[in-house]
Coordinates of C-alpha atoms in Angstrom, one line a residue:
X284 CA 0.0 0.0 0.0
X285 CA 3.0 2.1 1.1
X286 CA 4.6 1.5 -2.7
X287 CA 1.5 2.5 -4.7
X288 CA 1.1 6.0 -2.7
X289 CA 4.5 6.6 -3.0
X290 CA 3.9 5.9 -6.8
X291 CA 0.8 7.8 -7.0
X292 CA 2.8 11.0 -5.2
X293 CA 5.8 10.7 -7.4
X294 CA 3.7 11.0 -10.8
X295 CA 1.6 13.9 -9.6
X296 CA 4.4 15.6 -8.5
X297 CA 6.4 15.1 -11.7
X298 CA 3.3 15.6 -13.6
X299 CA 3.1 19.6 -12.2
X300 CA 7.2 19.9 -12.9
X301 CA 6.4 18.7 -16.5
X302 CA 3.5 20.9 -17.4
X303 CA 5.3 23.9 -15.4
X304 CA 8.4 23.2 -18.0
X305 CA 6.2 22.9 -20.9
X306 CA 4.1 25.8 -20.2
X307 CA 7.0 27.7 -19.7
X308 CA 8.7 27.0 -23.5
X309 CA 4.8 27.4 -25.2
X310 CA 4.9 31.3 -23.3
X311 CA 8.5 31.6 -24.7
X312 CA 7.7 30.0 -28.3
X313 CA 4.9 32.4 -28.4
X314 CA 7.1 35.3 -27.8
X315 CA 9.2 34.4 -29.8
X316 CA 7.4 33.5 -32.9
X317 CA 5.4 37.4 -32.5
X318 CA 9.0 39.3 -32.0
X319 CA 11.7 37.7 -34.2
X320 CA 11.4 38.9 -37.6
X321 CA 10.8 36.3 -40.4
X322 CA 14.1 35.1 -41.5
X323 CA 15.6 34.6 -44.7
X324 CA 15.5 32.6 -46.6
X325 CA 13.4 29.6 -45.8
X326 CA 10.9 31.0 -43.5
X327 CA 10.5 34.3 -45.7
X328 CA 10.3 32.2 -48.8
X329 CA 7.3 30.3 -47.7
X330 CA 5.7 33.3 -45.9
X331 CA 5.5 35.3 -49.1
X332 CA 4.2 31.9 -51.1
X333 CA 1.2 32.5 -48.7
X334 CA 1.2 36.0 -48.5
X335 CA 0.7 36.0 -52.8
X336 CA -1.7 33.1 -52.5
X337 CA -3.8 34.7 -50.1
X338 CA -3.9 37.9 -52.5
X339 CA -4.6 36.0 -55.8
X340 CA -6.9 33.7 -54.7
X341 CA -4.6 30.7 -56.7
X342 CA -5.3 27.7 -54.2
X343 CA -3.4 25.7 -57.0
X344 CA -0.5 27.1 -58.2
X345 CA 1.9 28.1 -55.3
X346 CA 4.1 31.3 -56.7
X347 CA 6.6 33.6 -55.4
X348 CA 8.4 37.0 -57.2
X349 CA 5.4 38.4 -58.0
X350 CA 3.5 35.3 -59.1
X351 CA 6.3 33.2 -60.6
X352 CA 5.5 29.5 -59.9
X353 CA 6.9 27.6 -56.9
X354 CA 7.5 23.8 -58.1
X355 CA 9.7 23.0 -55.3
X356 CA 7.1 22.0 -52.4
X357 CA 2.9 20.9 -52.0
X358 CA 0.6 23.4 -51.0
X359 CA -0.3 22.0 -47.4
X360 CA 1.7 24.0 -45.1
X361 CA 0.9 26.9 -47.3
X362 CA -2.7 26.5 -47.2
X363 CA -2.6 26.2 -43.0
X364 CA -0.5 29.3 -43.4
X365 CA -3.2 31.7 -45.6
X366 CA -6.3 29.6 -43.5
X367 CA -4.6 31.2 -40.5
X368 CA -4.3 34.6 -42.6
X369 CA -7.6 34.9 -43.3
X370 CA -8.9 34.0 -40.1
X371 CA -6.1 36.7 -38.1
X372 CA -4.4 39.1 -40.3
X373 CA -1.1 39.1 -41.5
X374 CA 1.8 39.2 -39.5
X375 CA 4.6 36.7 -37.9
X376 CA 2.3 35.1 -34.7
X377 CA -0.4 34.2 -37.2
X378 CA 2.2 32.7 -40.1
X379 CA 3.9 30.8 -37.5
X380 CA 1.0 29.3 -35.8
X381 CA 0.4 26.5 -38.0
X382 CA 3.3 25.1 -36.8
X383 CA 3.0 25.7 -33.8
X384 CA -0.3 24.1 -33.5
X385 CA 0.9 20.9 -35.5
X386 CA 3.9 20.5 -32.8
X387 CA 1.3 20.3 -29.9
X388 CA -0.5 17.6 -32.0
X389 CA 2.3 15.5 -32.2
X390 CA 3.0 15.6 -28.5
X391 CA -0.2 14.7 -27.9
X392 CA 0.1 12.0 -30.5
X393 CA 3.5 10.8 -28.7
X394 CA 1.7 11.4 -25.0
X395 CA -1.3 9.0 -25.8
X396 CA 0.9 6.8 -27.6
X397 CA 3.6 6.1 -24.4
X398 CA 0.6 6.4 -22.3
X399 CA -1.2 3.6 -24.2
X400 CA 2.0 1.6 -24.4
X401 CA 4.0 2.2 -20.8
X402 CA 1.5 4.4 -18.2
X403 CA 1.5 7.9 -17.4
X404 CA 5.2 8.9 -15.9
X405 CA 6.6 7.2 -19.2
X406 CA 4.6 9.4 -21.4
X407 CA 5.5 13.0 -19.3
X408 CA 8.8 11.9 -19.9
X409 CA 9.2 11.6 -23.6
X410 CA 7.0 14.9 -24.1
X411 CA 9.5 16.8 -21.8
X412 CA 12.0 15.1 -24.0
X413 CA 10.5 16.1 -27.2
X414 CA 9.0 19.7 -26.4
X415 CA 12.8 20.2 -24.5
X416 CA 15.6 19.9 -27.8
X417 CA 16.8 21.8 -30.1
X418 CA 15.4 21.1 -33.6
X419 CA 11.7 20.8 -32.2
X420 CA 11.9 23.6 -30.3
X421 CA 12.6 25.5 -33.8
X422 CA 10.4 23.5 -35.9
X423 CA 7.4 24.2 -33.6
X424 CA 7.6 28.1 -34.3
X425 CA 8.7 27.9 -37.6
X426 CA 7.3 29.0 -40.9
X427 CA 8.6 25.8 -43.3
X428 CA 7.0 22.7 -45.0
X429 CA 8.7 20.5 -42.4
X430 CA 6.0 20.7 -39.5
X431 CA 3.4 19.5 -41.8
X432 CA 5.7 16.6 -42.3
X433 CA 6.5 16.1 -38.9
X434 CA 2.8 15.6 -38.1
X435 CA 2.4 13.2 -40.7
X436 CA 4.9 10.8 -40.2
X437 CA 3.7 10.5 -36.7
X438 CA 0.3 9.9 -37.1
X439 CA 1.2 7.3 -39.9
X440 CA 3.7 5.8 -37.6
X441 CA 1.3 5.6 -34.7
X442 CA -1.8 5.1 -36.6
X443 CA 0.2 1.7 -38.3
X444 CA 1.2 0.4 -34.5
X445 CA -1.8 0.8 -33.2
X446 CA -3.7 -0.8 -36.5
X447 CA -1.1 -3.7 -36.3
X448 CA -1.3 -4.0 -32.2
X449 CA -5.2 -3.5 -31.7
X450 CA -6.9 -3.4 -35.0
X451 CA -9.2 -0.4 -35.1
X452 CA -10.8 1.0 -38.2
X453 CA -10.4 4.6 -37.4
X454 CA -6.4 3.9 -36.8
X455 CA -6.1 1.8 -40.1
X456 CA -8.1 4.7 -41.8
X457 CA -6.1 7.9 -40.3
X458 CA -2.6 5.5 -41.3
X459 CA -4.1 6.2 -45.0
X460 CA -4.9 9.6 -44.5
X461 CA -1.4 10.3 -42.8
X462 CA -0.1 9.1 -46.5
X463 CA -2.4 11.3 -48.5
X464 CA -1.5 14.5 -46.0
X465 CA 2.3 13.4 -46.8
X466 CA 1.9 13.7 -50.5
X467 CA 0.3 17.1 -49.8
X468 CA 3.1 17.9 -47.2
X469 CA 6.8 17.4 -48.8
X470 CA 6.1 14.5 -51.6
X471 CA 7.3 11.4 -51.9
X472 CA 10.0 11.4 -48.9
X473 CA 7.1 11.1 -46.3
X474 CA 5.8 7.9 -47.7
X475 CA 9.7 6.8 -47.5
X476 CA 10.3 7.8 -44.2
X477 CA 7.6 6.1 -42.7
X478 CA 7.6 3.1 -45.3
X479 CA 10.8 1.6 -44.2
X480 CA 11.0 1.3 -41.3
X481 CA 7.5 -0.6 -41.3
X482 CA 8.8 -2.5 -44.0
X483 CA 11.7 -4.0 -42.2
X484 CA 9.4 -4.1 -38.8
X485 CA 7.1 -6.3 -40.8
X486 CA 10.2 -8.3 -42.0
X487 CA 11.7 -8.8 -39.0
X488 CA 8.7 -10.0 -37.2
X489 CA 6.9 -11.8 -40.1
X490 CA 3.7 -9.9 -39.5
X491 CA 2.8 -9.8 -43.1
X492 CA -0.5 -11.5 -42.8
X493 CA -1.6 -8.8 -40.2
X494 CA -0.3 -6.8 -42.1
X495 CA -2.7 -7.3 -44.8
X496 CA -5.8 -8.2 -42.3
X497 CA -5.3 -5.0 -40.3
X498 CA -5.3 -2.3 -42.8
X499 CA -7.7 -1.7 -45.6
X500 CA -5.2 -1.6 -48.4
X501 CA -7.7 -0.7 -51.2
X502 CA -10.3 1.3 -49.7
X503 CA -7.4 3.4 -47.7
X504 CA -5.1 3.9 -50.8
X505 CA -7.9 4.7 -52.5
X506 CA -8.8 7.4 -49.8
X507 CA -5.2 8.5 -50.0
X508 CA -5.3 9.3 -53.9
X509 CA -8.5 10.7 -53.5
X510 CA -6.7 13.2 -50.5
X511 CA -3.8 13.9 -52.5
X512 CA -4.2 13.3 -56.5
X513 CA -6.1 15.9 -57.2
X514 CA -4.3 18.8 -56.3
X515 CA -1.1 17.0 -58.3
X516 CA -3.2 16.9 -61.6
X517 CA -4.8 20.5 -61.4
X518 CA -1.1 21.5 -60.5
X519 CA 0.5 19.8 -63.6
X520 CA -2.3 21.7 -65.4
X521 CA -1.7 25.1 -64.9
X522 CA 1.8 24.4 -64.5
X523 CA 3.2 22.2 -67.2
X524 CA 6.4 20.0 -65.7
X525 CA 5.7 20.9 -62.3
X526 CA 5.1 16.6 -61.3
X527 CA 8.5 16.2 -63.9
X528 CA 10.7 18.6 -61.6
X529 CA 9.3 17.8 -57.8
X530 CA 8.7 14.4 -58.1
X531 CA 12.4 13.5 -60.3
X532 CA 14.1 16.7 -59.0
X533 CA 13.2 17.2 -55.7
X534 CA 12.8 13.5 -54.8
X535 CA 16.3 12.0 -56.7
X536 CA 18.3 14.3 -58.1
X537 CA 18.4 16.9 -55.3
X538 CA 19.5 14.0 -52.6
X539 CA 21.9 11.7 -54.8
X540 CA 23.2 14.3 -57.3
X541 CA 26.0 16.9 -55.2
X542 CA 25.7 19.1 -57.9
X543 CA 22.5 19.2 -59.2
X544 CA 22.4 22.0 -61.4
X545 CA 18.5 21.5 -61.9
X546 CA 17.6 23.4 -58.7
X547 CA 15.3 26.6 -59.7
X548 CA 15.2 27.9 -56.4
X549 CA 18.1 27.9 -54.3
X550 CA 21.5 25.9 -54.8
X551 CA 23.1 21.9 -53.7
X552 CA 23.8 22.0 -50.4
X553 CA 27.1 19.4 -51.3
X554 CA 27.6 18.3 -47.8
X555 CA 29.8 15.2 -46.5
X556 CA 28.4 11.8 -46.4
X557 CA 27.3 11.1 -43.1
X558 CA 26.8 14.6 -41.8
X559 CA 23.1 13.5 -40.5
X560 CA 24.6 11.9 -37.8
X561 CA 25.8 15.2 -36.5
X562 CA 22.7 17.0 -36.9
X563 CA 21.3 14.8 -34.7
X564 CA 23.5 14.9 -32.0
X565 CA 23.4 18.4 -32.4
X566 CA 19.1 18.8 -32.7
X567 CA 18.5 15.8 -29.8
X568 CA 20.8 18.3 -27.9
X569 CA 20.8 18.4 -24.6
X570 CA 19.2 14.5 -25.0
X571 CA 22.0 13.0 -26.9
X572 CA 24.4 13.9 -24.0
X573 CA 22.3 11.8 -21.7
X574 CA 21.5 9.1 -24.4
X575 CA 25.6 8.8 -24.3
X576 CA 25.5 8.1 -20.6
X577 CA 22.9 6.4 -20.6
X578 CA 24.4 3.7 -23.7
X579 CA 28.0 4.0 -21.3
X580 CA 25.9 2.3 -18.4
X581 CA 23.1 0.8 -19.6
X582 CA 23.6 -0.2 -23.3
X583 CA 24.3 -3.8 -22.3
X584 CA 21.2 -4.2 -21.4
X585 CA 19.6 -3.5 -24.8
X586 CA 20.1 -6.7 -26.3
X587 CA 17.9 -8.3 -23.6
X588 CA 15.2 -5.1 -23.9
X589 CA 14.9 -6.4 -27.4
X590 CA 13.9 -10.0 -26.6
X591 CA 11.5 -8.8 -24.3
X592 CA 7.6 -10.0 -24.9
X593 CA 6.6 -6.1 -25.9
X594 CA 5.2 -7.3 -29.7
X595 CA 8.0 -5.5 -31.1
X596 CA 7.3 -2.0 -29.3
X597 CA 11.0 -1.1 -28.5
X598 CA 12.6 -2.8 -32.5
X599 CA 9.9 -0.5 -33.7
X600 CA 11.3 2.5 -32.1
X601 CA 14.2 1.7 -33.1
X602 CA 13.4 1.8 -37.0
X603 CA 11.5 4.8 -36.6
X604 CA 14.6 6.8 -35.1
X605 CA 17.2 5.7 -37.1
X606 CA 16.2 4.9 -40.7
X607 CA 16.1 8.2 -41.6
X608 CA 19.5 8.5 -40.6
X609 CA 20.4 5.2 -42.3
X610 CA 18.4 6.4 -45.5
X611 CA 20.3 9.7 -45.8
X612 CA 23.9 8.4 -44.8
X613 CA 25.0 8.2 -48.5
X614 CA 23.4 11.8 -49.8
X615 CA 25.4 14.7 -49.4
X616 CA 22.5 17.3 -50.5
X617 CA 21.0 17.3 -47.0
X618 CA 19.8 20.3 -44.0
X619 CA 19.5 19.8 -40.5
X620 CA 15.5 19.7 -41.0
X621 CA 16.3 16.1 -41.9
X622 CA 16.3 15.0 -38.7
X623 CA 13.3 16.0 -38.0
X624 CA 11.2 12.9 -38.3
X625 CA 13.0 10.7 -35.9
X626 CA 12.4 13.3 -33.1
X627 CA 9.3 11.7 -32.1
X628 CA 10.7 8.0 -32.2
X629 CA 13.4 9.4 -30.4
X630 CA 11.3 10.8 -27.6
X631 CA 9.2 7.3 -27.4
X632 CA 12.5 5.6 -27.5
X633 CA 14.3 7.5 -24.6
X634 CA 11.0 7.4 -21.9
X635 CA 10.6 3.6 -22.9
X636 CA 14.5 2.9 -22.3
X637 CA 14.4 4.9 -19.3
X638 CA 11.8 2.5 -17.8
X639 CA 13.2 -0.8 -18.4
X640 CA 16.7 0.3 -16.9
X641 CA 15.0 0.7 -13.8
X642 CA 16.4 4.3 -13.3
X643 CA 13.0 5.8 -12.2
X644 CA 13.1 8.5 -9.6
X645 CA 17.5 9.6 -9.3
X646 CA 16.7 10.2 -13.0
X647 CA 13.5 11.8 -12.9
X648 CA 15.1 14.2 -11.2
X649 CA 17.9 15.1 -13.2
X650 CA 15.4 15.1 -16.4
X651 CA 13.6 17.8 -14.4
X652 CA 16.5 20.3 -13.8
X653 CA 17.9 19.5 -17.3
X654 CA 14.4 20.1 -18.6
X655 CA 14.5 23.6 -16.8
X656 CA 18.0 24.8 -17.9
X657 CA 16.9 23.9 -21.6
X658 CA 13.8 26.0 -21.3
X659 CA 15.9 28.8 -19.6
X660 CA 18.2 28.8 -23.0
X661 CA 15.2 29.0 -25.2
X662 CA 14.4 31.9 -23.2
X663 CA 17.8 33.7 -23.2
X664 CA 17.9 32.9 -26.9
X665 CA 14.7 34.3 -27.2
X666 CA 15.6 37.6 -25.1
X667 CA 18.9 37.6 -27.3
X668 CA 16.4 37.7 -30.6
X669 CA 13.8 40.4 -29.2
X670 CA 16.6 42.8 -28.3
X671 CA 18.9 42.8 -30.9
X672 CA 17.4 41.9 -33.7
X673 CA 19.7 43.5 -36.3
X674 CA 22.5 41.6 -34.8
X675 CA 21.1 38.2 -35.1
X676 CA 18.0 37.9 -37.5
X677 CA 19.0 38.0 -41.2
X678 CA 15.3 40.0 -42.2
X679 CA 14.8 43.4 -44.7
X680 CA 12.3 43.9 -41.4
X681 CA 14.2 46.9 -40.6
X682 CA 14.5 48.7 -43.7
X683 CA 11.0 47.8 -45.3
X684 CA 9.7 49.5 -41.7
X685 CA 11.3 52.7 -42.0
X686 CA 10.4 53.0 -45.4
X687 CA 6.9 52.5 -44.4
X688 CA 7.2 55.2 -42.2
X689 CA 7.5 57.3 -44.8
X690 CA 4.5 59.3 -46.7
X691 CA 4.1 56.8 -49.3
X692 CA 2.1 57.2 -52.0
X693 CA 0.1 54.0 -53.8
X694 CA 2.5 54.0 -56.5
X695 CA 5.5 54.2 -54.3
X696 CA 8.1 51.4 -54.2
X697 CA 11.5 50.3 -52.8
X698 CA 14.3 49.7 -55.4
X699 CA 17.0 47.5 -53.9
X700 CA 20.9 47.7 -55.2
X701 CA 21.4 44.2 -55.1
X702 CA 22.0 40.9 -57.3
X703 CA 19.0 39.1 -55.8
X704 CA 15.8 39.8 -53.5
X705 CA 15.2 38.7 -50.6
X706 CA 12.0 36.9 -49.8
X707 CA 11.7 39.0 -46.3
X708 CA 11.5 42.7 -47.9
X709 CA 8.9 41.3 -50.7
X710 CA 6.5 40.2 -47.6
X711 CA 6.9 42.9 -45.7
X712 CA 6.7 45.6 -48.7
X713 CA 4.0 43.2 -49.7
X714 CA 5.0 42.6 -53.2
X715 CA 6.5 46.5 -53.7
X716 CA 10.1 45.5 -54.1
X717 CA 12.3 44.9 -57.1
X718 CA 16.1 44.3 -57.2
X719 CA 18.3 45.4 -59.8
X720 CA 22.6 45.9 -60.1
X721 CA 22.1 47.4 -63.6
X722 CA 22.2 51.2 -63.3
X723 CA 20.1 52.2 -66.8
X724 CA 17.4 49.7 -65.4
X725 CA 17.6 51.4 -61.5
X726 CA 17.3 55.1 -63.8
X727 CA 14.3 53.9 -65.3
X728 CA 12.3 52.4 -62.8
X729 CA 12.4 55.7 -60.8
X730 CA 11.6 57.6 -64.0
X731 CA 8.2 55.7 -64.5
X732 CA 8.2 55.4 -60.2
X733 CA 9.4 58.7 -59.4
X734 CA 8.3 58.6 -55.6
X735 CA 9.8 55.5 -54.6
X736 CA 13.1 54.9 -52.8
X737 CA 16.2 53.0 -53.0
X738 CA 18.0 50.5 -50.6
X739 CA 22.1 50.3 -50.9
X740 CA 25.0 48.8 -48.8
X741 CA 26.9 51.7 -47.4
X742 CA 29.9 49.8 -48.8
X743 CA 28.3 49.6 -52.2
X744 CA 27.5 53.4 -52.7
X745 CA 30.9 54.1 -54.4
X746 CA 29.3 52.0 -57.9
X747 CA 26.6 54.5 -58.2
X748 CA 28.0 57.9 -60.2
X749 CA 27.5 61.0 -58.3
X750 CA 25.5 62.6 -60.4
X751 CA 23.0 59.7 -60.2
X752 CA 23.2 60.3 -56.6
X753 CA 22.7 63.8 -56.4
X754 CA 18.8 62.9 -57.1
X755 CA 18.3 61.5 -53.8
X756 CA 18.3 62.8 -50.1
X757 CA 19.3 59.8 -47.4
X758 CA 16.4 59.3 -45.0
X759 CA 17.9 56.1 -42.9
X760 CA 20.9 54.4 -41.8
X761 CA 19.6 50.8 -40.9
X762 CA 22.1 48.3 -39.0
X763 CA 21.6 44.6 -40.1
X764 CA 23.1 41.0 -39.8
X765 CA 25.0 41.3 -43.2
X766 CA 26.2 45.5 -42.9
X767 CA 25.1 48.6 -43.4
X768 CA 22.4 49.5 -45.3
X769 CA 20.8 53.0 -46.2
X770 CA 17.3 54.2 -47.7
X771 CA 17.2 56.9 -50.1
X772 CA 14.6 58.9 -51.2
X773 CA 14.3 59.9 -54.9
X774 CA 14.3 64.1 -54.5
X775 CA 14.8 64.9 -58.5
X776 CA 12.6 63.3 -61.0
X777 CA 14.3 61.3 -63.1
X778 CA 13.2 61.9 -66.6
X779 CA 12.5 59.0 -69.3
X780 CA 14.1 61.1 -72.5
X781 CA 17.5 61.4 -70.2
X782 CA 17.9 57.7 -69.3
X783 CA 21.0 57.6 -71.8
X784 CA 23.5 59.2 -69.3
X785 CA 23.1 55.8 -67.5
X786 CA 23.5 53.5 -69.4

């Protein structure tokens, strides 16, 4: 009797630490995600995709530039992103909340699931382990297509377990839907991702007739086409070689080709083979510090973990984390965003290990305080971000601002001295930015623009001519990440029969 109260007290009072350290990184996310500006390029690329979407209407065709198409990425995360828009306004909380709101889904997914599998203290512990590293962290206030692939994998990972373990029809049904939403999310890669490791699950325990009982192979991939086929047809309508370049591109040639020269929006990231193993020791940080102590005195004991009666609970796990690793070993075109879909395996893994070793409250304890100096970075970070943003955030925030705080007129835009625009100034001008490094061109936009303004490096001013100069009065002196920048506003109309001197 004495043993289940001291249970009973143990749980409740590590289920108040747990919610005190995960109410504590939501109150920082949320600060966070309305103060930082949106960063280049990733999150300001996809926040002007929905920015033009929601301002033409085109629920199809995803474009950027000034309605140039975007055949890089599915429209899911972008249509959470304008739903939010429209429902909001327009500014960095409300872009960001989608992913936001998809990270709390999947550690609810991840809670039920250990709660399900291994009782209540086992599932507090791999949400504090989830919501508490690194590359979650980011990815739950982030504007970029990986949340909505985060949350898909995991449901179609859970969704198969508990359709294999305790066949249900709504589980076997949301598996399939998982796998339409991944073909909407990022492609191919998510049916990959979460196809492999089943496969070799299924191998490994010969559950292939269950495997066929359990889930309702035609209806569901039927429901899966019918989720994610038509968007992939109307698409290849309106844009010709859009399936040609994602599905062949983005799916082969980006991962197994170091130099693809194929990419239309950005460039190879030609990394060394192998370099996913280090993003995830650096994104399960401060977890894979204790995962190495943990292996240092407990991994003999994993062997015999393995050939325990749990129906293949912990090998599953095991797949889950690490064949994404395994799968991207041998490409060198990779990010850190990778790693994103073993984080929930890995959070499932860690609680469940941490029960069978028997290391219950010593190491409760020491998940609490590390817990609570990982939330205390987030926030310093955080603080970091919101006070010196020019120092640390790499966004046209700053500029496009001041130049709002200008007496603009509706035909007034901001000219940029630069070989390529960034995706940050169009969203915040809202579409009223061009770039240019030809001076003839620069003469002539302010000749048919005359009350619009120009952005220049302060160490770039000396390729101008004076005389072009002399036209404009400087109105700021902005700070950013990447130098010194200043705004200029055009003083002297610049007429359209005297555009020869500049050439």
């Amino acid at each position: 009797m004495t043993d289940v109260k001291n249970e009973l007290n143990f749980s409740k009072n590590f289920y108040y630490q747990v919610a005190f350290i995960l109410l504590f990184i939501l109150i920082i996310r949320l600060f966070a995600m309305y103060f930082v500006p949106l960063m280049d390029t990733t999150e300001a690329r996809y926040s002007e995709i929905a920015r033009e979407m929601l301002s033409s209407h085109n629920w199809i065709t995803l474009t950027h530039n000034n309605g140039v198409p975007f055949m890089a990425k599915p429209p899911l995360s972008t249509w959470l992103s304008v739903f939010c828009m429209q429902l909001f306004g327009l500014n960095e909380l409300v872009l960001r909340l989608p992913s936001l709101l998809l990270s709390i889904a999947i550690l609810w997914l991840v809670w039920a699931q250990a709660r399900k599998q291994s009782g209540s203290v086992v599932a507090l512990i791999s949400i504090v382990f989830l919501a508490g590293n690194l590359y979650f962290y980011l990815n739950a206030g982030t504007i970029m297509t990986d949340s909505s692939l985060l949350f898909c994998t995991t449901l179609a990972m859970i969704a198969f377990w508990r359709s294999m373990i305790d066949p249900s029809k709504l589980w076997s049904y949301l598996f399939f839907i998982a796998l339409g939403l991944n073909l909407l999310a990022k492609g191919l890669i998510g049916i990959v991702l979460t196809g492999l490791p089943i496969f070799f699950w299924t191998l490994i325990r010969g559950q292939w007739r269950a495997l066929w009982h359990n889930l309702p192979w035609i209806k569901g991939s039927l429901l899966s086409l019918a989720i994610a086929l038509p968007w992939y047809i109307l698409a290849e309508i309106r844009t010709p070689g859009l399936i040609n370049y994602f599905i062949i591109g983005e799916h082969f040639s980006r991962f197994y080709v170091p130099s693809w020269t194929g990419n239309k929006y950005g460039y190879s990231h030609a990394k060394p083979y192998g370099l996913i193993w280090g993003y995830g020791l650096v994104g399960l940080f401060p977890w894979s510090l204790v995962a190495g102590f943990w292996l240092l005195n407990h991994g003999k004991k994993l062997p015999s973990f393995l050939r325990q009666n749990d129906k293949g609970w912990l090998l599953y796990l095991l797949l889950w984390a690490y064949m994404p690793f395994l799968f991207f070993t041998f490409s060198r075109n990779i990010i850190y965003t990778y790693v994103f879909p073993s984080l929930p395996a890995f959070a499932l893994l860690f609680a469940e290990l941490w029960k069978r070793s028997g290391i219950r409250e010593q190491w409760a304890k020491k998940i609490i305080y590390l817990s609570t100096l990982t939330a205390i970075s987030f926030f310093v970070a955080t603080t970091i971000f919101m006070l010196n943003p020019a120092k640390v955030a790499k966004s046209q925030k700053l500029i496009v601002s001041e130049w709002k705080k200008q007496p603009l007129s509706p035909s007034s835009k901001l000219f940029y001295w630069a070989t390529r625009l960034e995706y940050s100034a169009q969203f915040y001008s809202e579409g009223r930015v061009l770039t240019t490094r030809n001076l003839y061109y620069l003469a002539y936009l302010f000749a048919v623009n005359p009350d619009s303004y120009l952005v220049i490096g302060a160490s770039e001013l000396p390729q101008l001519p004076r005389s072009f100069l002399a036209k404009f009065t400087q109105i700021a002196r902005i700070e950013l990440l990447e130098g010194t920048s200043l705004l200029f506003h055009n003083k002297d109309k610049i007429e359209l029969a005297n555009l020869d001197q500049w050439r």
